[in-house]
Short mmCIF file of C-alpha atoms in Angstrom, two decimals:
data_model
loop_
_atom_site.label_atom_id
_atom_site.label_comp_id
_atom_site.label_asym_id
_atom_site.label_seq_id
_atom_site.Cartn_x
_atom_site.Cartn_y
_atom_site.Cartn_z
CA MET H 1 5.11 40.67 56.39
CA ALA H 2 6.44 39.60 53.84
CA HIS H 3 5.20 38.76 50.50
CA THR H 4 6.30 35.57 48.84
CA ALA H 5 6.40 35.40 44.95
CA ARG H 6 4.26 34.09 42.63
CA PHE H 7 6.11 32.17 40.14
CA PRO H 8 3.33 31.34 37.24
CA ALA H 9 3.07 27.58 37.22
CA PRO H 10 5.17 25.77 34.13
CA VAL H 11 3.44 25.10 30.81
CA THR H 12 3.93 21.17 30.38
CA PRO H 13 3.90 21.02 26.49
CA VAL H 14 1.16 18.93 25.09
CA VAL H 15 3.33 16.03 22.75
CA ALA H 16 0.70 14.30 20.14
CA ALA H 17 0.41 10.63 20.68
CA VAL H 18 2.49 8.93 18.64
CA THR H 19 -0.41 6.84 16.69
CA PRO H 20 0.10 3.15 15.24
CA VAL H 21 -0.18 4.58 11.19
CA ASP H 22 2.83 7.69 12.63
CA THR H 23 4.51 4.78 13.20
CA VAL H 24 4.44 2.81 9.92
CA VAL H 25 5.25 6.52 8.28
CA SER H 26 8.24 6.61 10.07
CA ARG H 27 9.40 3.32 9.11
CA MET H 28 8.78 4.23 5.21
CA ARG H 29 10.62 7.75 5.38
CA ALA H 30 13.45 5.14 7.20
CA LEU H 31 13.73 3.08 3.60
CA ASP H 32 12.98 6.27 1.25
CA ALA H 33 16.95 7.42 3.16
CA THR H 34 18.27 4.17 2.62
CA LEU H 35 17.40 3.80 -0.39
CA PRO H 36 18.57 4.74 -3.81
CA ALA H 37 16.48 6.79 -5.40
CA GLY H 38 16.02 5.09 -8.48
CA ASP H 39 15.37 1.58 -6.83
CA GLY H 40 12.26 0.11 -8.00
CA VAL H 41 11.50 -0.30 -4.74
CA ALA H 42 12.05 3.16 -3.43
CA VAL H 43 10.15 4.76 -6.17
CA PHE H 44 6.25 2.28 -4.86
CA ASN H 45 7.95 3.32 -1.72
CA ARG H 46 7.90 7.03 -2.06
CA VAL H 47 4.16 7.00 -3.66
CA TYR H 48 2.94 4.43 -0.73
CA LEU H 49 4.56 7.13 1.80
CA ALA H 50 2.60 9.97 -0.35
CA VAL H 51 -1.07 7.53 0.34
CA THR H 52 -0.44 6.36 4.14
CA GLU H 53 0.42 9.99 4.92
CA GLU H 54 -2.83 11.62 3.75
CA VAL H 55 -4.09 8.84 4.82
CA ASP H 56 -3.28 9.54 7.79
CA ARG H 57 -4.39 13.60 7.47
CA HIS H 58 -7.83 12.09 7.24
CA LEU H 59 -7.46 9.81 10.26
CA ASP H 60 -6.71 13.19 12.28
CA GLY H 61 -9.37 15.43 10.52
CA GLY H 62 -12.03 13.13 11.60
CA ARG H 63 -13.23 11.93 8.02
CA PHE H 64 -13.04 8.33 9.16
CA GLY H 65 -16.31 6.67 10.84
CA ASP H 66 -14.75 4.33 12.21
CA VAL H 67 -11.11 5.31 13.97
CA ARG H 68 -9.95 2.38 15.13
CA ALA H 69 -11.42 0.54 12.03
CA ALA H 70 -9.81 2.82 10.15
CA THR H 71 -6.67 2.21 11.76
CA ALA H 72 -6.61 -1.33 11.48
CA LEU H 73 -6.55 -1.87 8.41
CA ASP H 74 -4.77 0.48 7.18
CA VAL H 75 -1.27 -0.66 9.82
CA ARG H 76 -2.10 -4.50 8.56
CA PHE H 77 -2.24 -3.20 4.98
CA ALA H 78 1.53 -1.74 5.47
CA GLU H 79 2.78 -4.12 7.77
CA ARG H 80 2.60 -6.32 4.80
CA TYR H 81 4.66 -4.35 2.51
CA LEU H 82 7.00 -3.53 5.19
CA ARG H 83 7.93 -6.91 5.48
CA VAL H 84 8.95 -7.31 2.57
CA ALA H 85 10.80 -4.18 2.25
CA GLU H 86 12.69 -4.19 5.46
CA THR H 87 13.80 -8.02 4.91
CA ALA H 88 16.53 -8.52 2.87
CA ALA H 89 15.54 -10.63 -0.13
CA TRP H 90 18.07 -12.91 0.45
CA GLU H 91 17.17 -13.69 4.44
CA HIS H 92 13.35 -14.81 3.18
CA ARG H 93 11.35 -15.95 0.11
CA PRO H 94 9.13 -13.21 -0.65
CA PRO H 95 5.57 -13.62 -1.70
CA ALA H 96 4.87 -14.07 -5.74
CA CYS H 97 3.37 -10.63 -6.18
CA TRP H 98 6.43 -8.93 -4.94
CA ARG H 99 9.44 -11.22 -6.83
CA PRO H 100 8.97 -8.89 -10.43
CA LEU H 101 9.64 -6.22 -8.02
CA LEU H 102 12.42 -7.14 -6.46
CA SER H 103 14.18 -8.80 -9.36
CA PHE H 104 13.60 -5.97 -11.93
CA ARG H 105 13.96 -3.22 -9.02
CA ARG H 106 17.44 -1.76 -10.85
CA HIS H 107 16.55 -2.96 -14.49
CA PRO H 108 17.56 -0.27 -16.45
CA GLY H 109 15.04 -0.69 -19.61
CA VAL H 110 11.86 -0.49 -17.06
CA ARG H 111 10.88 3.23 -16.27
CA PRO H 112 9.52 4.66 -13.07
CA LEU H 113 6.04 4.61 -13.81
CA GLN H 114 6.24 0.75 -14.20
CA PHE H 115 7.94 0.28 -10.48
CA ALA H 116 5.18 2.40 -8.97
CA LEU H 117 2.28 0.43 -10.67
CA ALA H 118 3.98 -3.07 -10.03
CA GLY H 119 4.15 -2.77 -5.97
CA ILE H 120 0.88 -1.11 -6.45
CA ASN H 121 -0.48 -4.18 -8.30
CA ALA H 122 1.23 -6.11 -5.89
CA HIS H 123 0.23 -4.29 -2.56
CA ILE H 124 -3.76 -4.13 -3.97
CA GLY H 125 -4.01 -6.83 -5.21
CA HIS H 126 -2.88 -9.12 -2.83
CA ASP H 127 -1.89 -7.37 0.25
CA LEU H 128 -5.20 -5.98 0.32
CA ALA H 129 -7.22 -8.43 0.90
CA LEU H 130 -5.44 -10.20 3.10
CA ALA H 131 -5.36 -7.01 5.29
CA VAL H 132 -8.81 -7.11 5.79
CA VAL H 133 -8.83 -10.82 6.81
CA ASP H 134 -6.47 -9.34 9.36
CA ALA H 135 -7.89 -6.46 10.87
CA CYS H 136 -11.28 -8.92 10.75
CA ARG H 137 -9.78 -11.01 13.05
CA THR H 138 -7.86 -8.11 15.41
CA LEU H 139 -11.01 -6.13 15.70
CA ASP H 140 -13.24 -9.48 15.85
CA CYS H 141 -16.11 -8.16 13.10
CA GLU H 142 -17.04 -9.01 9.62
CA PRO H 143 -15.39 -7.89 6.74
CA ALA H 144 -18.80 -5.66 6.03
CA ASP H 145 -18.01 -3.47 8.66
CA LEU H 146 -14.87 -2.14 7.44
CA GLU H 147 -16.55 -1.29 4.31
CA ASP H 148 -16.68 2.37 4.65
CA GLU H 149 -13.46 1.90 6.05
CA PHE H 150 -12.01 -0.13 2.75
CA ASP H 151 -13.54 2.15 0.57
CA ARG H 152 -12.50 5.47 1.94
CA VAL H 153 -8.77 4.30 1.67
CA GLY H 154 -9.94 2.90 -2.13
CA ASP H 155 -10.68 6.43 -3.05
CA ILE H 156 -7.58 8.38 -1.45
CA LEU H 157 -5.14 5.39 -3.62
CA VAL H 158 -7.97 6.27 -7.37
CA SER H 159 -7.28 10.25 -6.43
CA LEU H 160 -3.92 10.02 -5.84
CA GLU H 161 -3.15 7.44 -8.66
CA GLU H 162 -3.85 11.06 -11.47
CA ARG H 163 -0.92 12.40 -9.58
CA ILE H 164 1.01 9.59 -9.87
CA ARG H 165 1.14 8.77 -13.25
CA GLU H 166 1.82 13.05 -14.04
CA ASP H 167 4.75 12.84 -11.34
CA LEU H 168 6.31 9.68 -13.26
CA MET H 169 5.46 10.60 -16.73
CA PRO H 170 8.52 9.88 -19.03
CA GLY H 171 7.52 12.78 -21.24
CA PRO H 172 5.14 14.45 -23.33
CA ASP H 173 5.10 11.58 -25.78
CA LEU H 174 3.92 9.21 -23.35
CA LEU H 175 -0.10 9.41 -25.13
CA GLN H 176 1.25 8.56 -27.93
CA VAL H 177 -0.35 5.17 -29.64
CA ALA H 178 2.99 3.60 -30.57
CA ASP H 179 4.50 4.13 -26.97
CA PRO H 180 4.77 0.52 -24.93
CA LEU H 181 4.01 2.17 -22.25
CA THR H 182 0.53 3.54 -23.55
CA HIS H 183 -0.27 0.01 -23.81
CA LEU H 184 1.20 -1.13 -20.67
CA LEU H 185 -0.95 1.83 -18.83
CA GLY H 186 -4.01 0.82 -20.35
CA SER H 187 -3.52 -2.62 -19.40
CA TRP H 188 -4.11 -1.98 -15.64
CA SER H 189 -6.82 -0.39 -13.07
CA LEU H 190 -6.75 0.46 -9.60
CA GLU H 191 -9.82 1.02 -9.95
CA ARG H 192 -10.78 -2.63 -11.66
CA ALA H 193 -8.39 -4.09 -8.95
CA ARG H 194 -10.25 -2.56 -6.22
CA GLU H 195 -13.22 -3.50 -6.72
CA ALA H 196 -11.61 -7.42 -7.25
CA THR H 197 -9.57 -7.02 -3.71
CA TRP H 198 -12.96 -6.53 -1.47
CA SER H 199 -14.41 -9.76 -3.39
CA THR H 200 -11.08 -11.45 -2.92
CA ALA H 201 -11.83 -10.24 0.96
CA ARG H 202 -15.06 -11.64 1.53
CA ALA H 203 -14.00 -15.27 -0.58
CA LEU H 204 -11.29 -14.88 2.13
CA TRP H 205 -13.17 -14.89 4.99
CA ALA H 206 -16.10 -17.26 3.96
CA LEU H 207 -12.91 -19.84 3.62
CA ARG H 208 -11.27 -19.44 6.63
CA ARG H 209 -12.62 -21.93 8.75
CA LEU H 210 -11.32 -24.05 5.81
CA PRO H 211 -7.76 -23.82 6.21
CA ASP H 212 -5.96 -25.90 3.50
CA LEU H 213 -8.93 -24.37 0.61
CA ALA H 214 -8.26 -20.55 2.00
CA GLY H 215 -4.18 -21.01 2.12
CA ASP H 216 -5.08 -22.45 -1.01
CA PHE H 217 -6.65 -20.01 -2.66
CA ALA H 218 -4.32 -17.93 -1.31
CA GLU H 219 -1.63 -19.20 -3.13
CA ARG H 220 -3.41 -18.75 -6.00
CA LEU H 221 -4.20 -15.23 -5.53
CA ASP H 222 -0.44 -14.51 -4.91
CA ALA H 223 0.55 -15.94 -8.17
CA ALA H 224 -1.94 -14.89 -10.31
CA VAL H 225 -1.13 -11.16 -9.12
CA GLY H 226 2.69 -11.65 -9.42
CA PHE H 227 1.91 -13.16 -13.36
CA ALA H 228 0.33 -9.27 -13.48
CA GLY H 229 3.03 -7.71 -12.24
CA ARG H 230 5.98 -9.36 -14.25
CA MET H 231 3.60 -8.13 -17.04
CA LEU H 232 4.05 -4.30 -16.29
CA LEU H 233 7.56 -4.31 -15.62
CA THR H 234 8.45 -5.76 -18.87
CA PRO H 235 11.39 -3.55 -20.21
CA LEU H 236 11.05 -1.36 -22.83
CA PRO H 237 13.15 0.75 -25.38
CA ASP H 238 13.98 4.61 -24.17
#
């Protein structure tokens, strides 16, 4: 009796699904590959890429209570920056909060840490509040339903802020009282910006049925954050 040879069934490789956050990370890596290293947008992009990769690890590790809500918030947040960074400056008029960084991105008197903080200021001070509203509309929920995810993302940002400052410090003399950068660092706080952003997001959500008033509120927020960003980018002596 002939025996039929038995071969093991082919193993189908397990391919991890590409998530919306993975796509955001890929877009930031593509930007990093095309921008000159010293470009101000490139400096911020590297910082933001590190933050987004950390958020992605937290999502994969189950550290967010509501993965869907955290993903929606993270992606809506990133998209606001990517729309500015991926579009040539001459093709659009960017939000006022981003104009200082785009204008001074190649200025030789601006230090890398200033570029990073100006980008964080624009993104946290303006974009994050609008991203909360965007995510609420996407998920059909209230800002209170996203507060835990907002706080977790904020905690990641704060935990990375010290590392960012250390990586971009110009040298051991930074903490000298006479160094102008010391005064700039003391004039802006990520923790305070995050707290203000949450209040702003709630206000924008409350105004959503009054589009004219909401638009005026958002426009003034944009201008105020842009003014702060311009101060952070004050050219400094070596």
